[in-house]
XYZ file of C-alpha atoms in Angstrom:
643
model
C 0.000 0.000 0.000
C 1.225 3.467 -0.790
C 1.666 6.152 1.866
C -0.499 5.035 4.782
C -0.410 7.869 7.329
C -1.622 7.209 10.883
C -2.513 10.280 12.907
C -3.455 10.714 16.565
C -7.093 10.996 17.568
C -9.263 12.862 20.027
C -11.154 10.300 22.019
C -14.892 10.000 22.473
C -16.219 12.639 24.871
C -19.654 12.888 26.502
C -20.527 15.861 24.283
C -19.059 17.046 21.032
C -18.840 20.597 22.364
C -15.630 19.450 24.036
C -14.214 18.062 20.789
C -11.767 20.762 19.736
C -8.311 20.820 18.260
C -6.110 22.582 20.812
C -3.187 22.973 18.456
C -4.949 24.949 15.749
C -3.394 28.273 16.729
C 0.037 26.725 16.441
C -0.814 25.399 12.995
C -1.667 28.909 11.851
C 1.969 29.891 12.288
C 3.364 26.995 10.268
C 3.349 26.033 6.607
C 1.791 27.913 3.749
C -1.058 29.991 5.108
C -3.445 32.064 3.043
C -5.665 34.569 4.811
C -9.358 34.619 3.985
C -10.450 38.013 2.689
C -13.888 39.410 3.554
C -15.255 42.170 1.374
C -17.432 44.897 2.849
C -21.078 44.594 1.790
C -24.428 46.154 2.534
C -26.686 43.661 4.269
C -30.261 43.661 5.533
C -30.381 43.388 9.327
C -33.585 41.890 10.761
C -34.645 42.535 14.368
C -37.430 40.724 16.238
C -39.542 42.929 18.515
C -42.204 41.860 21.020
C -44.556 44.571 22.319
C -47.023 44.222 25.213
C -49.205 46.555 27.216
C -48.694 47.047 30.951
C -50.801 43.981 31.701
C -48.589 41.792 29.548
C -51.039 41.405 26.662
C -49.451 41.395 23.199
C -49.932 44.502 21.053
C -50.484 43.383 17.460
C -51.815 46.432 15.573
C -48.676 48.570 15.242
C -47.438 49.884 11.888
C -43.944 50.487 10.567
C -44.202 54.211 11.222
C -44.872 53.513 14.927
C -41.322 52.232 15.429
C -38.023 54.077 15.844
C -34.713 52.221 15.758
C -31.148 53.249 16.616
C -27.991 51.277 15.851
C -25.059 52.482 17.968
C -26.998 55.684 18.693
C -27.526 56.363 14.975
C -31.177 56.353 13.898
C -31.894 53.961 11.049
C -34.490 53.954 8.286
C -36.740 50.924 8.674
C -37.083 49.531 5.157
C -38.668 46.121 5.828
C -41.523 45.366 8.183
C -43.442 42.205 9.109
C -46.209 41.497 11.609
C -46.531 37.979 13.046
C -49.801 37.349 14.858
C -50.721 34.048 16.453
C -54.373 33.098 16.902
C -55.181 30.489 19.553
C -56.890 27.704 20.155
C -54.916 26.352 22.991
C -53.904 22.847 21.922
C -53.700 22.882 18.148
C -52.574 26.403 17.268
C -52.843 27.826 13.787
C -49.531 28.781 12.154
C -48.328 32.331 12.653
C -49.682 34.728 10.033
C -46.920 36.740 8.345
C -48.052 39.988 6.752
C -45.449 41.532 4.471
C -45.653 45.233 3.699
C -43.674 45.770 0.490
C -41.090 48.519 0.296
C -38.726 49.652 -2.422
C -35.330 48.540 -1.193
C -31.877 48.113 -2.630
C -31.432 44.471 -3.779
C -29.370 42.360 -1.415
C -28.814 38.718 -0.521
C -31.831 37.106 1.148
C -31.544 37.411 4.949
C -31.938 34.517 7.334
C -35.661 33.968 8.056
C -36.746 35.164 11.486
C -38.280 31.899 12.633
C -38.565 31.141 16.330
C -35.734 29.311 18.047
C -36.179 27.386 21.301
C -33.671 25.563 23.481
C -35.177 23.085 25.947
C -32.717 23.028 28.870
C -33.259 20.174 31.363
C -31.264 20.689 34.559
C -31.055 17.043 35.607
C -28.332 17.588 38.203
C -30.325 20.163 40.141
C -33.490 18.074 40.180
C -35.070 14.998 41.702
C -36.849 12.128 39.897
C -40.297 13.724 40.223
C -38.951 17.092 39.071
C -37.421 15.455 36.003
C -40.745 13.777 35.162
C -42.570 17.106 35.512
C -39.945 18.888 33.388
C -40.243 16.405 30.545
C -44.032 16.458 30.665
C -44.085 20.247 30.203
C -41.415 20.115 27.475
C -43.292 17.423 25.537
C -46.597 19.263 25.867
C -45.063 22.513 24.628
C -43.469 20.835 21.603
C -46.595 18.823 20.754
C -49.110 21.673 21.072
C -47.364 25.007 20.584
C -44.591 24.610 18.013
C -45.397 26.193 14.656
C -44.170 25.247 11.174
C -40.645 26.580 10.658
C -39.801 26.752 14.372
C -36.453 25.291 15.386
C -35.913 23.482 18.688
C -32.779 22.156 20.370
C -32.426 20.067 23.544
C -29.704 20.479 26.189
C -29.287 19.027 29.654
C -26.985 19.524 32.601
C -25.894 16.121 33.935
C -24.337 15.049 37.255
C -21.275 13.453 35.669
C -21.187 14.638 32.059
C -21.932 18.308 32.723
C -23.375 20.312 29.830
C -24.808 17.865 27.255
C -26.264 18.566 23.819
C -28.933 16.006 22.884
C -30.294 17.650 19.742
C -29.146 20.781 17.975
C -31.622 23.204 16.403
C -33.930 21.321 14.050
C -37.409 21.611 12.551
C -37.982 17.844 12.975
C -40.111 17.656 16.124
C -40.054 13.851 16.204
C -36.311 14.053 16.768
C -36.844 16.706 19.451
C -39.399 14.581 21.325
C -37.088 11.604 21.089
C -34.210 13.691 22.496
C -36.370 14.847 25.426
C -37.341 11.252 26.166
C -33.750 10.031 26.074
C -32.241 12.866 28.158
C -31.790 10.922 31.329
C -29.400 10.481 34.216
C -29.647 9.663 37.903
C -30.036 12.907 39.856
C -27.684 13.410 42.784
C -28.146 14.942 46.195
C -26.042 18.099 46.276
C -23.795 18.860 49.224
C -24.950 22.389 49.962
C -22.267 22.874 52.603
C -19.221 22.455 50.380
C -17.469 25.837 49.889
C -17.200 27.325 46.416
C -13.878 27.062 44.643
C -11.794 30.216 44.721
C -12.513 32.694 41.978
C -16.117 31.593 41.491
C -19.270 33.686 41.866
C -19.720 34.743 45.511
C -23.233 33.584 46.366
C -22.353 31.876 49.594
C -21.797 28.307 50.693
C -23.103 26.436 47.689
C -21.474 23.381 46.178
C -19.054 23.385 43.298
C -21.677 21.928 40.879
C -23.510 25.263 41.037
C -20.298 26.918 39.861
C -20.200 24.585 36.874
C -23.893 25.172 36.131
C -23.410 28.945 36.208
C -20.404 28.848 33.895
C -22.193 26.428 31.547
C -24.962 29.007 31.074
C -22.424 31.798 30.741
C -20.530 29.805 28.103
C -23.822 29.156 26.319
C -24.528 32.893 26.165
C -21.178 33.486 24.436
C -21.738 30.649 21.988
C -25.291 31.606 21.004
C -24.656 35.293 20.369
C -23.852 34.696 16.688
C -27.082 32.821 15.935
C -29.361 35.489 14.420
C -32.594 36.570 16.074
C -33.944 35.971 19.552
C -33.212 32.619 21.159
C -35.750 31.383 23.719
C -34.327 29.156 26.459
C -36.869 27.152 28.475
C -34.975 26.151 31.621
C -36.303 23.472 33.984
C -34.478 23.529 37.339
C -34.922 23.470 41.123
C -33.216 26.835 41.380
C -29.959 28.063 42.800
C -30.816 29.544 46.186
C -31.215 33.102 47.467
C -27.445 33.591 47.746
C -27.104 33.276 43.966
C -29.677 35.965 43.122
C -27.209 38.750 42.373
C -25.008 36.620 40.137
C -27.997 35.168 38.290
C -29.192 38.719 37.704
C -25.833 39.396 36.016
C -26.131 36.139 34.069
C -29.595 37.153 32.877
C -28.186 40.427 31.548
C -25.424 38.569 29.706
C -27.937 36.210 28.131
C -30.071 39.207 27.146
C -27.030 40.778 25.459
C -26.716 37.580 23.421
C -30.414 37.980 22.509
C -31.447 35.021 24.666
C -34.659 35.183 26.685
C -34.970 32.664 29.498
C -38.260 31.153 30.661
C -37.605 29.386 33.940
C -39.783 26.624 35.344
C -39.037 25.993 39.011
C -39.412 22.244 39.537
C -38.923 22.370 43.301
C -42.428 20.986 43.746
C -42.032 20.438 47.501
C -41.141 24.013 48.469
C -42.570 26.386 45.885
C -45.747 27.031 47.918
C -43.774 28.327 50.934
C -44.084 32.025 51.724
C -41.217 34.071 50.320
C -39.816 31.169 48.311
C -39.669 33.172 45.070
C -38.943 36.592 46.628
C -36.056 35.902 48.994
C -35.881 32.113 49.236
C -34.382 29.321 47.110
C -36.510 30.200 44.078
C -35.472 33.853 43.885
C -32.282 33.379 41.811
C -34.049 31.383 39.109
C -36.845 33.962 39.005
C -34.329 36.818 38.698
C -32.559 35.029 35.835
C -35.786 35.002 33.810
C -36.699 38.618 34.567
C -33.222 39.984 33.796
C -33.116 38.195 30.450
C -36.502 39.577 29.372
C -38.275 36.256 29.792
C -40.735 35.051 32.402
C -40.518 32.810 35.507
C -43.067 30.058 36.162
C -43.615 28.902 39.700
C -45.917 25.859 39.461
C -44.602 22.882 37.440
C -48.062 21.310 37.491
C -49.644 24.190 35.568
C -48.632 22.651 32.254
C -51.111 24.370 29.925
C -50.533 27.843 31.367
C -46.750 27.535 31.046
C -46.958 26.375 27.431
C -49.545 28.976 26.406
C -47.789 31.887 28.141
C -44.497 31.066 26.400
C -46.444 30.745 23.165
C -48.079 34.125 23.617
C -44.816 35.886 24.496
C -42.961 34.418 21.526
C -45.617 34.157 18.787
C -46.810 37.744 18.471
C -43.946 39.847 17.237
C -42.736 42.277 14.624
C -39.691 42.084 12.372
C -37.929 45.359 11.606
C -35.437 45.434 8.764
C -32.793 48.035 7.940
C -29.617 48.144 5.865
C -26.136 48.347 7.376
C -22.631 48.069 6.035
C -21.376 44.716 7.250
C -17.898 44.715 8.758
C -15.843 41.670 9.755
C -14.540 42.986 13.060
C -16.663 41.180 15.682
C -17.700 44.485 17.298
C -20.893 44.768 19.298
C -23.672 47.079 18.088
C -26.179 48.322 20.654
C -29.774 48.508 19.433
C -32.429 50.794 20.877
C -36.098 50.598 19.833
C -38.959 52.895 20.778
C -42.667 52.881 19.948
C -44.494 56.177 19.728
C -47.731 56.785 21.520
C -48.779 54.669 24.465
C -46.639 53.370 27.289
C -45.757 49.954 25.902
C -43.321 47.335 27.168
C -40.806 46.442 24.439
C -38.880 43.174 24.290
C -36.189 43.153 21.618
C -32.640 42.035 21.191
C -30.324 44.525 22.825
C -27.773 44.364 20.069
C -25.750 42.159 17.758
C -22.168 41.282 16.980
C -20.609 41.876 13.619
C -19.246 38.706 12.067
C -15.561 38.118 12.495
C -12.938 35.876 10.921
C -12.828 32.336 12.260
C -9.241 32.910 13.366
C -10.580 35.350 15.985
C -13.173 32.935 17.408
C -12.889 32.061 21.072
C -12.657 28.417 22.123
C -16.376 28.403 23.014
C -17.314 29.864 19.627
C -15.252 27.255 17.807
C -16.898 24.472 19.782
C -20.332 25.778 18.841
C -19.238 26.055 15.208
C -18.142 22.411 15.320
C -21.324 21.304 17.092
C -23.334 23.071 14.387
C -21.482 21.124 11.688
C -21.756 17.842 13.576
C -25.346 17.883 14.786
C -27.353 20.259 12.635
C -29.497 18.975 9.768
C -28.700 22.222 7.933
C -25.637 23.937 9.483
C -26.199 27.680 9.852
C -22.556 28.518 9.368
C -21.431 29.035 5.777
C -22.845 26.098 3.810
C -20.287 23.281 4.049
C -19.238 21.625 0.805
C -19.998 17.912 0.359
C -17.706 14.978 -0.356
C -18.282 11.240 -0.718
C -18.452 8.918 2.304
C -19.406 5.256 2.487
C -19.716 2.586 5.175
C -18.611 -1.016 4.541
C -19.794 -3.435 7.290
C -17.931 -6.705 7.886
C -19.977 -8.943 10.251
C -18.130 -11.504 12.354
C -18.821 -13.938 15.156
C -16.560 -11.923 17.507
C -18.257 -8.634 16.609
C -18.813 -6.677 13.431
C -16.410 -4.139 12.018
C -17.311 -1.051 10.033
C -14.962 0.626 7.589
C -15.952 4.275 7.138
C -14.226 5.397 3.952
C -14.261 8.862 2.390
C -12.936 10.300 -0.841
C -11.702 13.886 -0.534
C -10.420 15.772 -3.565
C -8.709 19.034 -2.528
C -8.966 20.472 -6.036
C -12.774 20.532 -5.717
C -12.661 21.875 -2.131
C -10.025 24.542 -2.660
C -11.302 26.989 -0.018
C -11.184 24.278 2.641
C -7.618 23.202 1.849
C -5.853 26.570 1.728
C -4.265 25.759 5.115
C -3.864 22.875 7.545
C -7.171 21.130 8.240
C -8.630 18.950 10.963
C -10.740 15.869 10.206
C -13.369 14.788 12.741
C -15.021 11.375 12.389
C -18.329 10.618 14.126
C -20.527 7.522 14.158
C -24.097 7.898 15.461
C -26.427 5.082 16.441
C -30.146 5.039 15.687
C -30.844 7.211 18.751
C -28.317 9.840 17.604
C -25.843 8.935 20.333
C -22.171 9.295 19.394
C -20.747 5.812 19.723
C -17.385 6.416 18.092
C -15.221 9.384 17.163
C -11.797 10.213 15.843
C -9.709 13.267 15.071
C -6.767 14.002 12.800
C -4.802 16.919 11.372
C -4.014 17.014 7.667
C -1.029 19.213 6.850
C -1.299 21.598 3.928
C 1.616 19.911 2.165
C -0.291 16.603 2.090
C -3.149 18.117 0.088
C -0.939 18.154 -2.997
C -1.781 14.458 -3.255
C -5.167 13.571 -4.681
C -7.413 11.861 -3.991
C -7.213 11.697 -0.188
C -8.865 8.644 1.374
C -9.624 9.081 5.051
C -10.866 5.976 6.855
C -11.730 4.629 10.279
C -12.401 1.093 11.500
C -14.961 0.626 14.270
C -16.443 -2.380 16.059
C -20.236 -2.149 16.151
C -23.254 -4.142 17.214
C -25.853 -4.964 14.550
C -28.122 -1.977 13.849
C -28.636 1.209 11.867
C -25.944 3.890 11.958
C -24.947 7.194 10.432
C -21.399 8.262 9.766
C -20.313 11.893 9.482
C -16.843 13.153 8.610
C -16.086 16.867 8.973
C -13.088 18.548 7.366
C -12.454 22.041 8.774
C -9.792 24.586 7.850
C -7.926 25.522 11.029
C -7.494 29.146 9.932
C -10.670 30.114 8.087
C -13.178 27.590 9.476
C -14.263 26.695 5.932
C -15.699 23.193 6.072
C -16.724 20.166 4.073
C -18.960 17.329 5.276
C -19.466 13.748 4.159
C -22.435 11.739 5.488
C -23.638 8.191 4.974
C -26.267 5.922 6.525
C -25.729 2.182 6.691
C -26.826 -1.014 8.404
C -24.588 -3.495 10.199
C -26.354 -6.853 9.757
C -26.504 -9.738 12.204
C -23.766 -12.303 11.788
C -25.330 -15.392 10.269
C -24.035 -18.690 11.556
C -24.131 -20.029 8.055
C -21.822 -22.045 5.870
C -21.713 -19.193 3.365
C -21.397 -15.451 4.046
C -20.220 -12.645 1.757
C -19.513 -9.015 2.619
C -19.607 -5.722 0.658
C -16.552 -5.488 -1.601
C -14.015 -2.703 -1.717
C -14.096 -1.491 -5.323
C -10.957 -0.082 -6.932
C -10.440 2.055 -10.034
C -7.200 2.669 -11.961
C -5.791 5.870 -10.434
C -2.342 6.639 -9.092
C -1.343 8.815 -6.162
C -3.934 7.993 -3.473
C -3.073 9.336 -0.022
C -4.485 7.321 2.906
C -5.166 8.684 6.403
C -6.369 6.494 9.228
C -8.243 7.981 12.193
C -6.538 6.228 15.110
C -8.689 5.841 18.199
C -8.472 5.045 21.896
C -6.985 1.612 21.217
C -3.865 3.189 19.734
C -3.327 5.325 22.818
C -3.603 2.205 24.968
C -1.161 0.439 22.643
C -3.758 -2.077 21.506
C -3.079 -3.348 18.001
C -5.467 -1.848 15.448
C -6.221 -2.981 11.926
C -5.378 -1.095 8.777
C -7.415 -0.922 5.597
C -4.831 -3.106 3.886
C -5.377 -5.907 6.425
C -9.138 -5.956 5.962
C -8.941 -5.481 2.197
C -5.584 -6.690 0.842
C -4.393 -6.127 -2.726
C -4.403 -2.324 -2.468
C -1.686 -0.870 -4.652
C -0.253 2.462 -5.710
C -1.900 1.995 -9.113
C -5.484 1.980 -7.834
C -7.806 4.085 -5.666
C -10.990 3.067 -3.812
C -14.294 3.833 -5.524
C -16.497 5.853 -3.158
C -20.015 6.628 -4.429
C -19.083 7.719 -7.974
C -17.132 6.496 -10.983
C -16.583 7.926 -14.452
C -18.257 5.974 -17.264
C -14.982 5.913 -19.165
C -13.751 3.245 -16.717
C -13.982 -0.146 -18.438
C -12.570 -2.319 -15.670
C -13.023 -2.328 -11.912
C -11.242 -4.382 -9.292
C -13.197 -5.803 -6.368
C -11.602 -6.985 -3.123
C -14.176 -9.435 -1.802
C -14.323 -11.161 1.586
C -16.434 -14.269 2.087
C -16.674 -17.069 4.593
C -17.407 -20.722 3.854
C -17.602 -21.730 7.497
C -16.261 -25.146 8.440
C -16.991 -26.719 5.074
C -14.022 -27.169 2.816
C -15.846 -29.025 0.054
C -18.016 -26.165 -1.221
C -18.064 -25.649 -4.971
C -19.044 -22.016 -5.401
C -20.592 -20.565 -8.524
C -20.271 -16.802 -8.975
C -22.667 -14.369 -10.623
C -22.112 -10.615 -10.990
C -24.795 -8.273 -12.320
C -25.336 -4.533 -12.532
C -28.894 -3.576 -11.602
C -30.456 -0.373 -12.972
C -33.318 0.607 -10.668
C -35.311 3.005 -12.912
C -35.535 0.502 -15.784
C -35.534 -2.639 -13.647
C -33.020 -4.412 -15.867
C -30.057 -6.538 -14.842
C -26.855 -6.286 -16.853
C -24.671 -9.425 -16.582
C -20.993 -8.580 -16.187
C -17.911 -10.511 -17.200
C -15.244 -11.075 -14.562
C -12.249 -13.159 -13.632
C -10.481 -13.941 -10.364
C -7.005 -12.398 -10.321
C -5.741 -13.481 -6.875
C -7.023 -15.293 -3.800
C -5.921 -15.577 -0.199
C -7.127 -15.887 3.391
C -7.295 -13.534 6.381
C -8.382 -14.815 9.793
C -11.305 -17.122 8.926
C -12.343 -15.356 5.712
C -11.399 -16.082 2.130
C -10.377 -13.008 0.123
C -10.518 -12.613 -3.626
C -9.270 -9.958 -6.012
C -11.667 -9.886 -8.960
C -11.495 -7.944 -12.199
C -14.938 -6.867 -13.430
C -15.449 -5.631 -16.981
C -18.049 -2.953 -17.680
C -19.925 -2.407 -20.956
C -20.725 1.131 -22.099
C -23.751 2.275 -20.066
C -25.565 5.544 -19.581
C -24.806 7.696 -16.513
C -27.133 6.937 -13.594
C -27.261 5.152 -10.239
C -26.551 1.400 -10.374
C -26.228 -1.453 -7.889
C -23.513 -4.060 -8.294
C -24.840 -7.443 -7.062
C -22.447 -10.324 -6.368
C -24.058 -13.729 -5.742
C -22.352 -16.874 -4.416
C -24.094 -20.266 -4.795
C -23.311 -23.849 -3.917
C -25.873 -26.066 -5.681
C -24.817 -29.227 -3.827
C -25.686 -27.838 -0.397
C -28.333 -25.375 -1.653
C -26.438 -22.401 -0.200
C -26.601 -18.802 -1.436
C -25.177 -15.472 -0.285
C -25.537 -12.027 -1.867
C -23.776 -8.695 -1.344
C -24.000 -5.390 -3.173
C -22.542 -1.909 -3.658
C -24.476 1.062 -5.023
C -22.742 3.895 -6.882
C -23.307 6.536 -9.505
C -21.815 6.327 -12.966
C -21.204 9.873 -14.119
């Protein structure tokens, strides 16, 4: 095999937010580095505004001329204006009605839609079993009855051992959200309220260190979320933090408000919330202050499910969108926004400001972790649209456990913006419940990108089931990214006298550069397999076929593994066909066996398969093994596009 490069990995962590290359700043100072240039442009800035009367009722009849807006103390001309009005019933709400008032404006790129964004935050550490049940019941009810088309919801929790955990990033798929709420579980712990705080932490008295961690987790979240446009609504379920934390949670509420996050707190301390003074000066006061300071609302009774859901709905569904043009600068500076409504004495809830975008090289560690989490978990990452590349999973079942080869094909010449500098490659394998069950990390030096194609691979042991693989390539200087995804099934190992596994297909192409994502086993000096051991006969004259092949290729090589069990007298007949789904026709293919060998208990063949001229489309290569004497049959396949 030619140029197999093994690189160290970052081992599986309880949450991907902690998966971060610590040596990226060093890599910026080495090798050939090309700075990303950002040109100044005029962009349409959209601001969400909620207006209520003194009694808290939404005001829905305002016009564009009723609003005044200042950006860094400079009054702006409001060019775009929308009114969003929600009409109840309680349980099955109608979608928000968007009324667009047309204006003559200078053409510009389409802005990000101002849909609602919710983060369900389950504080499992600061809860008891009944409080967790109540929290999930409210969260499920809100999602099932109040979410409108286009809304995005994410699910976080704070766990006793894992800390801050992301279960589902922002998505419009509410089935995934409900599933994430159901699966967010951990055993709550009894906190030692008498343990002193660590030095340097917030001074709210004799609370335990876990409260410190909880506070800083929310503070870190406020920094990370400030670049997501619009108002973010955090629904926090917790038992509270105690009266001694009130001042610091007031400060935290202001910081969240500056990041345009409104917090709706639900106090799940069901045993104490009825006590006199509980929410004014007692244990519930800090949580209440957090909601008020952020511009949200506190809820005191976790059993009042409908009221909580409907009040959050009312405060977030009736709003205005004000649009104005600004010259966008890439300096990361904060712009303070001030909004007034003429006439009556209204209460105005609006984002207090926004941050200009800034180059990725100036991101903080928290911002880079959020950027990575967005790429890893989001169905549609909100950072600059990542470019795609091909990724495929090849399962190899076995009686001692199944292996999965996750193989990608990366061509730097088609992803030029990503490969201007050193890059990091993050490998993730998700199970059917979207849990990360395997991960790896590598750095690809700029000099290595002169080779093409690049084949990055990982080898993982998995139980039978459905999985998704995701490989992220991210430039360490600019943050430009590319993503490969693939879904696959690891079948049950059949205790049969004949098994065959998906082949590794090879095309004539020189210069392949292989990178293996080494995992925890390597760190513990446990021997790990290479691609060449699982699929021998790799050479410098051929490259793996991943998803696509040019129709000019007349011959393919297939490295095929099969098992004949304990029988040594099998007489196997082979059949290879190319199936075209749209037409339903099978195309018989000619082939011959070039070499044969054995690895562990499997037989391995190198086959040459000859292709006729066929039209570009998606095809499935079916390989069938039969033994007529024992009436045995095994089939495997690979699907790819002929371009």
